[in-house]
Amino acid sequence: MGTFHHDKSELHGITVVVDTNGPKVYVGRCDDMDDEKVILLDVDIHEDGQNGRSKQQYVERAAKFGVWKKHERVIVPRAEVASVRRLGAMHSELGGAVTATAVAEPPKKAEAAPVPKPAAATAAGQVVTLTPNAQAEVKRLLANEKPGAGLRLGVKGGGCSGLSYKLEFDAKKEGDLEIPYDGFCVYLDRKSTIYLRGVTLDHQKGLQGKGFVFHNPNASNTCGCGESFSV
Amino acid sequence: MPYPEELVAPMRKELSSAGVQELRSAADVDNFMAQKSGTAMVIVNSVCGCAAGGARPGVKLALQNAAKPDRVATVFAGQDTEATQKARSYFADVPPSSPSIAIFKDGELVHFVPRHAIEGRPPQAIAQELTKVFDSVCATAK
């Protein structure tokens, strides 16, 4: 991921599919994104039905072949964005790289890589929800932390599926989203809210339990250990 | 605008030291592509660390495979623009991206790895994809 650009979004430099709640879908290289906008470079825009292709058919084709750049830079307002996914992840789902034979063929309907729908709102309308088990465990662990510390959740680049979850105890920082729970608060930085919207954090006890577990409806791919994911 | 050569030189060397032939002009590309028989691979190198940083070591790893292309060459996007443009003319049906990797058999494009299939992937995964193609289309080196 963004090797040289640590001040940018985790998806900086990565070709992404930005699906919207409307008829448009964008494919371009992510320059940066936050909770207000997604900035794309070298972009193609497709409208549902354009050239006889649905959004899904267009995305499948883009995943196989890439896109012909039509716009240098496009800013997509976050309010319009339904999902942001790595085009490369869809490429893998469709069976790998392009062959010359495939270039000449029309897109195949059967190999559809579904464009995910927007994450369902959590019960409390929050970005992240903690199950009662997770809340109890956080409270237990926080008893050993400095006063004022809360649970910080986030994402960082890395892991075998592209993005890893971050979970630590930390004080609130400027710009954080704060989610109050009984006895503690959850903090999320602005960039992480994009990836964690709709996520539920659970805690599994016992010999077979995995400890804290993230359930992410936005993840298109999750590694076996559950510590990393891609969107 | 091209990057300073001193910045790019190590990125060129990373491939050339593995036996990859550098094509710096359109004539170089045409000469390389003129030989139609057998298998050939052309790597479109790039400065981008987000993708090319994994592509170069991935290619080097893949070239350790028993079966590999008869001839391997590279052009550098954004640096050797004439050579890159000419190379892309040999796979003109595919949207241009860099880094990317094209594999030819008897002069025909048989496999193409676009940039978005390289981004964020470790060199081992890129090498794995390439060796799978090598095993399928290339002869084993004697």
Coordinates of C-alpha atoms in Angstrom, one line a residue:
Chain A
M1 CA 0.0 0.0 0.0
G2 CA 1.0 3.7 -0.1
T3 CA 4.7 3.1 0.3
F4 CA 5.8 6.7 0.0
H5 CA 2.8 8.7 1.1
H6 CA 2.1 8.2 4.8
D7 CA -0.1 11.3 5.1
K8 CA -2.7 9.9 2.7
S9 CA -5.5 7.4 2.9
E10 CA -4.7 3.7 3.2
L11 CA -6.0 3.3 -0.3
H12 CA -3.7 6.0 -1.8
G13 CA -2.3 4.8 -5.1
I14 CA -4.7 1.9 -5.3
T15 CA -7.2 1.5 -8.2
V16 CA -10.7 1.4 -6.7
V17 CA -14.3 1.1 -7.7
V18 CA -16.4 3.7 -6.1
D19 CA -20.1 2.7 -6.4
T20 CA -22.7 5.3 -5.6
N21 CA -26.3 5.2 -4.4
G22 CA -27.3 6.5 -7.9
P23 CA -26.6 5.3 -11.4
K24 CA -22.9 6.2 -11.5
V25 CA -19.9 4.1 -10.7
Y26 CA -16.4 5.4 -10.8
V27 CA -13.1 3.5 -11.4
G28 CA -9.8 5.3 -10.7
R29 CA -6.7 5.5 -8.6
C30 CA -7.5 6.7 -5.1
D31 CA -5.6 9.8 -4.3
D32 CA -7.1 10.3 -0.9
M33 CA -10.4 9.8 1.0
D34 CA -12.0 11.0 4.2
D35 CA -15.5 11.1 5.5
E36 CA -16.4 14.0 3.2
K37 CA -15.0 13.0 -0.2
V38 CA -13.1 10.4 -2.2
I39 CA -10.5 11.9 -4.6
L40 CA -9.8 9.8 -7.7
L41 CA -7.1 10.2 -10.4
D42 CA -7.1 8.8 -13.9
V43 CA -10.8 8.1 -13.8
D44 CA -13.5 6.5 -15.9
I45 CA -17.2 7.1 -15.0
H46 CA -19.9 4.7 -16.1
E47 CA -23.7 5.2 -15.8
D48 CA -26.0 2.2 -15.4
G49 CA -27.0 1.1 -18.9
Q50 CA -24.4 3.1 -20.7
N51 CA -23.2 1.3 -23.9
G52 CA -25.7 -1.5 -23.0
R53 CA -23.8 -2.4 -19.8
S54 CA -25.2 -2.4 -16.3
K55 CA -22.9 -1.1 -13.5
Q56 CA -22.1 -4.6 -12.5
Q57 CA -21.1 -5.6 -16.1
Y58 CA -19.0 -2.5 -16.4
V59 CA -17.2 -3.3 -13.1
E60 CA -16.6 -6.9 -14.1
R61 CA -15.0 -5.7 -17.4
A62 CA -12.9 -3.1 -15.6
A63 CA -11.7 -5.7 -13.2
K64 CA -10.4 -7.8 -16.0
F65 CA -9.0 -5.2 -18.3
G66 CA -8.7 -1.9 -16.4
V67 CA -10.3 1.3 -17.8
W68 CA -9.5 3.9 -20.3
K69 CA -8.9 7.1 -18.5
K70 CA -11.4 9.9 -19.3
H71 CA -10.9 12.3 -16.4
E72 CA -7.7 13.4 -14.7
R73 CA -9.2 14.0 -11.3
V74 CA -12.7 13.5 -9.9
I75 CA -14.0 14.3 -6.4
V76 CA -16.9 12.1 -5.3
P77 CA -18.8 13.4 -2.3
R78 CA -19.0 10.8 0.5
A79 CA -22.8 11.3 0.7
E80 CA -23.1 9.8 -2.7
V81 CA -20.8 6.8 -2.0
A82 CA -22.2 3.4 -1.4
S83 CA -19.0 1.5 -1.3
V84 CA -15.3 1.7 -2.1
R85 CA -13.6 -1.5 -3.2
R86 CA -10.1 -2.4 -4.6
L87 CA -10.4 -3.3 -8.3
G88 CA -7.5 -5.7 -7.8
A89 CA -9.6 -7.8 -5.3
M90 CA -12.3 -8.2 -8.0
H91 CA -9.7 -9.1 -10.5
S92 CA -8.6 -12.0 -8.4
E93 CA -12.3 -13.0 -7.8
L94 CA -12.7 -13.1 -11.6
G95 CA -9.8 -15.6 -12.0
G96 CA -6.7 -13.5 -12.4
A97 CA -5.1 -11.7 -15.2
V98 CA -6.3 -10.9 -18.7
T99 CA -5.6 -13.2 -21.5
A100 CA -5.6 -12.1 -25.1
T101 CA -8.6 -14.3 -25.8
A102 CA -10.5 -12.7 -23.0
V103 CA -9.9 -9.2 -24.5
A104 CA -11.8 -10.1 -27.6
E105 CA -14.8 -11.6 -25.6
P106 CA -17.8 -9.7 -24.3
P107 CA -18.0 -9.6 -20.5
K108 CA -19.4 -12.8 -19.0
K109 CA -22.5 -12.4 -16.8
A110 CA -21.9 -15.6 -14.9
E111 CA -18.7 -14.4 -13.3
A112 CA -20.3 -11.4 -11.7
A113 CA -18.5 -9.7 -8.8
P114 CA -21.4 -8.1 -7.0
V115 CA -21.0 -4.5 -6.1
P116 CA -21.7 -4.3 -2.4
K117 CA -24.7 -2.4 -1.1
P118 CA -24.2 0.3 1.5
A119 CA -23.6 -1.0 4.9
A120 CA -26.7 -1.5 7.0
A121 CA -27.0 1.0 9.8
T122 CA -26.3 -0.4 13.2
A123 CA -29.0 -0.7 15.7
A124 CA -27.9 2.5 17.5
G125 CA -27.2 4.3 14.2
Q126 CA -23.6 4.2 15.2
V127 CA -20.6 3.5 13.0
V128 CA -19.4 0.7 15.2
T129 CA -21.4 -1.5 17.6
L130 CA -19.9 -3.5 20.5
T131 CA -21.8 -6.6 21.7
P132 CA -22.5 -6.9 25.4
N133 CA -19.6 -9.4 25.6
A134 CA -17.2 -7.0 24.0
Q135 CA -18.4 -4.2 26.2
A136 CA -17.8 -6.3 29.4
E137 CA -14.3 -7.3 28.2
V138 CA -13.3 -3.7 27.4
K139 CA -14.5 -2.5 30.8
R140 CA -12.5 -5.3 32.5
L141 CA -9.3 -4.4 30.6
L142 CA -9.8 -0.6 30.9
A143 CA -9.6 -1.0 34.7
N144 CA -5.9 -1.5 34.3
E145 CA -5.4 1.5 32.0
K146 CA -4.9 5.2 32.8
P147 CA -8.0 7.2 33.8
G148 CA -9.6 8.8 30.7
A149 CA -8.5 6.1 28.3
G150 CA -11.0 4.6 25.9
L151 CA -11.0 2.0 23.2
R152 CA -9.5 3.1 20.0
L153 CA -10.6 1.2 16.9
G154 CA -9.1 1.8 13.5
V155 CA -7.5 0.3 10.3
K156 CA -4.0 0.3 9.0
G157 CA -2.4 -1.0 5.8
G158 CA -1.1 -4.5 6.0
G159 CA -2.1 -8.1 6.6
C160 CA -2.6 -10.7 3.9
S161 CA -5.9 -9.2 2.8
G162 CA -4.7 -5.6 2.5
L163 CA -6.1 -3.8 5.6
S164 CA -5.7 -4.7 9.3
Y165 CA -7.8 -3.8 12.3
K166 CA -6.3 -1.7 15.0
L167 CA -7.5 -2.1 18.6
E168 CA -5.9 -0.3 21.5
F169 CA -6.5 1.7 24.6
D170 CA -5.9 5.4 24.0
A171 CA -7.0 8.9 25.0
K172 CA -9.3 10.9 22.7
K173 CA -7.6 12.9 20.0
E174 CA -8.7 15.9 18.0
G175 CA -11.0 15.0 15.2
D176 CA -11.9 11.6 16.6
L177 CA -15.4 10.3 16.4
E178 CA -16.5 9.4 19.9
I179 CA -19.1 6.7 20.6
P180 CA -20.1 6.6 24.3
Y181 CA -20.8 3.3 26.1
D182 CA -21.7 2.6 29.6
G183 CA -18.4 3.4 31.5
F184 CA -16.1 4.1 28.5
C185 CA -15.9 5.6 25.1
V186 CA -14.9 4.2 21.7
Y187 CA -12.7 6.5 19.6
L188 CA -12.3 6.3 15.8
D189 CA -10.1 8.6 13.6
R190 CA -11.9 10.1 10.6
K191 CA -10.2 7.8 8.0
S192 CA -11.1 4.6 9.8
T193 CA -14.8 5.5 10.0
I194 CA -15.0 4.9 6.3
Y195 CA -13.8 1.3 6.6
L196 CA -15.5 0.5 9.9
R197 CA -19.0 1.7 9.2
G198 CA -21.4 -1.1 10.1
V199 CA -18.8 -3.1 11.9
T200 CA -19.7 -5.1 15.0
L201 CA -17.0 -5.9 17.6
D202 CA -17.6 -9.1 19.6
H203 CA -15.6 -10.9 22.2
Q204 CA -15.5 -14.7 22.3
K205 CA -14.4 -16.4 25.5
G206 CA -13.3 -19.9 26.3
L207 CA -10.7 -22.3 24.9
Q208 CA -12.2 -22.1 21.4
G209 CA -12.8 -18.4 21.6
K210 CA -10.8 -15.9 19.5
G211 CA -10.9 -13.0 21.8
F212 CA -12.0 -9.8 20.1
V213 CA -13.6 -10.5 16.7
F214 CA -14.6 -8.0 14.0
H215 CA -17.7 -8.6 11.9
N216 CA -17.4 -6.4 8.9
P217 CA -20.3 -6.3 6.3
N218 CA -18.1 -4.2 4.0
A219 CA -15.2 -6.6 3.7
S220 CA -15.0 -8.3 0.3
N221 CA -12.3 -10.6 1.5
T222 CA -11.1 -11.6 5.0
C223 CA -8.0 -13.6 5.8
G224 CA -8.2 -16.8 7.7
C225 CA -7.2 -15.4 11.0
G226 CA -9.7 -12.5 10.7
E227 CA -7.1 -9.9 11.4
S228 CA -7.0 -8.4 8.0
F229 CA -9.6 -7.6 5.3
S230 CA -10.1 -5.8 2.0
V231 CA -13.0 -3.7 1.0
Chain B
M1 CA 8.0 15.2 -16.5
P2 CA 10.6 12.4 -16.0
Y3 CA 12.1 11.8 -12.6
P4 CA 15.8 12.5 -12.1
E5 CA 17.9 9.6 -13.5
E6 CA 19.7 9.0 -10.3
L7 CA 16.4 8.3 -8.6
V8 CA 15.3 5.9 -11.3
A9 CA 18.7 4.1 -11.8
P10 CA 18.3 1.7 -8.9
M11 CA 14.8 0.8 -10.2
R12 CA 16.2 0.0 -13.6
K13 CA 19.1 -2.0 -12.1
E14 CA 16.7 -4.1 -10.0
L15 CA 15.4 -5.7 -13.2
S16 CA 18.5 -5.4 -15.5
S17 CA 20.6 -7.2 -12.8
A18 CA 18.2 -10.1 -13.1
G19 CA 18.9 -10.4 -16.8
V20 CA 16.0 -8.3 -18.0
Q21 CA 16.9 -6.4 -21.2
E22 CA 16.3 -2.6 -21.0
L23 CA 14.6 -1.1 -24.1
R24 CA 15.2 2.6 -24.2
S25 CA 13.9 3.6 -27.6
A26 CA 11.1 2.7 -30.0
A27 CA 13.7 1.0 -32.3
D28 CA 14.9 -1.2 -29.3
V29 CA 11.2 -2.3 -28.8
D30 CA 10.7 -3.1 -32.4
N31 CA 13.9 -5.1 -32.6
F32 CA 12.9 -7.0 -29.5
M33 CA 9.4 -7.7 -30.8
A34 CA 10.6 -8.5 -34.3
Q35 CA 11.4 -12.1 -33.2
K36 CA 8.1 -13.8 -33.2
S37 CA 9.0 -17.3 -32.4
G38 CA 9.0 -18.5 -28.7
T39 CA 7.9 -16.6 -25.7
A40 CA 8.6 -13.1 -24.5
M41 CA 7.7 -11.0 -21.5
V42 CA 7.7 -7.2 -21.4
I43 CA 7.5 -5.4 -18.1
V44 CA 6.3 -1.8 -18.0
N45 CA 8.4 -0.5 -15.1
S46 CA 7.3 2.5 -13.1
V47 CA 8.5 4.7 -10.2
C48 CA 5.3 4.1 -8.3
G49 CA 6.2 2.5 -5.0
C50 CA 2.6 1.4 -4.3
A51 CA 2.7 -1.1 -7.1
A52 CA 6.1 -1.3 -8.9
G53 CA 7.8 -1.8 -5.5
G54 CA 6.2 -5.2 -5.5
A55 CA 6.3 -5.8 -9.2
R56 CA 10.1 -5.8 -9.7
P57 CA 10.9 -8.3 -6.9
G58 CA 7.9 -10.3 -8.0
V59 CA 9.3 -10.5 -11.6
K60 CA 12.8 -11.4 -10.2
L61 CA 11.3 -14.2 -8.1
A62 CA 9.3 -15.5 -11.1
L63 CA 12.3 -15.6 -13.3
Q64 CA 13.8 -18.2 -10.9
N65 CA 11.2 -20.6 -12.1
A66 CA 12.3 -23.5 -14.3
A67 CA 9.9 -22.6 -17.1
K68 CA 10.2 -18.9 -18.1
P69 CA 10.0 -16.7 -21.2
D70 CA 12.7 -17.1 -23.8
R71 CA 13.3 -13.3 -23.8
V72 CA 12.5 -10.7 -21.1
A73 CA 12.6 -7.0 -21.6
T74 CA 11.5 -3.8 -19.8
V75 CA 10.5 -0.3 -20.7
F76 CA 10.2 2.5 -18.1
A77 CA 6.9 4.4 -18.1
G78 CA 7.3 8.1 -17.6
Q79 CA 11.0 7.9 -18.3
D80 CA 11.5 6.3 -21.7
T81 CA 8.3 7.6 -23.1
E82 CA 8.9 6.7 -26.7
A83 CA 9.9 3.1 -25.9
T84 CA 6.9 2.8 -23.6
Q85 CA 4.5 4.1 -26.2
K86 CA 5.9 1.7 -28.8
A87 CA 5.7 -1.3 -26.4
R88 CA 2.1 -0.5 -25.6
S89 CA 1.3 -0.5 -29.3
Y90 CA 1.9 -4.3 -29.1
F91 CA -0.9 -4.7 -26.6
A92 CA -3.1 -1.8 -27.8
D93 CA -6.4 -3.5 -26.9
V94 CA -5.6 -3.3 -23.2
P95 CA -6.0 0.1 -21.3
P96 CA -2.5 1.4 -20.5
S97 CA -1.3 1.1 -16.9
S98 CA 2.1 1.0 -15.2
P99 CA 3.5 -1.1 -13.8
S100 CA 2.1 -3.9 -16.0
I101 CA 3.4 -7.1 -17.5
A102 CA 2.7 -8.5 -20.9
I103 CA 3.5 -12.1 -22.0
F104 CA 3.7 -13.1 -25.6
K105 CA 3.9 -16.4 -27.4
D106 CA 4.9 -16.5 -31.0
G107 CA 4.3 -12.8 -31.2
E108 CA 0.8 -12.9 -29.8
L109 CA -0.2 -11.5 -26.5
V110 CA -1.3 -14.4 -24.3
H111 CA -1.4 -12.9 -20.8
F112 CA -1.5 -9.4 -19.4
V113 CA -1.2 -8.3 -15.7
P114 CA -2.6 -4.8 -15.3
R115 CA -1.5 -2.4 -12.6
H116 CA -4.6 -3.0 -10.5
A117 CA -3.7 -6.7 -10.3
I118 CA -0.3 -5.7 -8.9
E119 CA -1.2 -3.0 -6.4
G120 CA -0.9 -4.0 -2.8
R121 CA 0.1 -7.5 -3.6
P122 CA 3.3 -9.0 -2.1
P123 CA 6.1 -10.0 -4.6
Q124 CA 5.4 -13.7 -3.8
A125 CA 1.8 -13.4 -5.0
I126 CA 2.8 -11.6 -8.2
A127 CA 5.5 -14.2 -8.8
Q128 CA 3.0 -17.0 -8.2
E129 CA 0.7 -15.6 -10.8
L130 CA 3.5 -15.2 -13.3
T131 CA 5.0 -18.7 -12.7
K132 CA 1.6 -20.2 -13.3
V133 CA 1.6 -18.6 -16.7
F134 CA 5.2 -19.5 -17.4
D135 CA 4.4 -23.2 -16.6
S136 CA 1.5 -23.0 -19.0
V137 CA 3.1 -21.2 -22.0
C138 CA 6.9 -21.3 -21.6
A139 CA 9.4 -24.1 -22.2
T140 CA 11.5 -25.2 -19.3
A141 CA 15.1 -23.7 -19.4
K142 CA 17.8 -26.3 -20.2

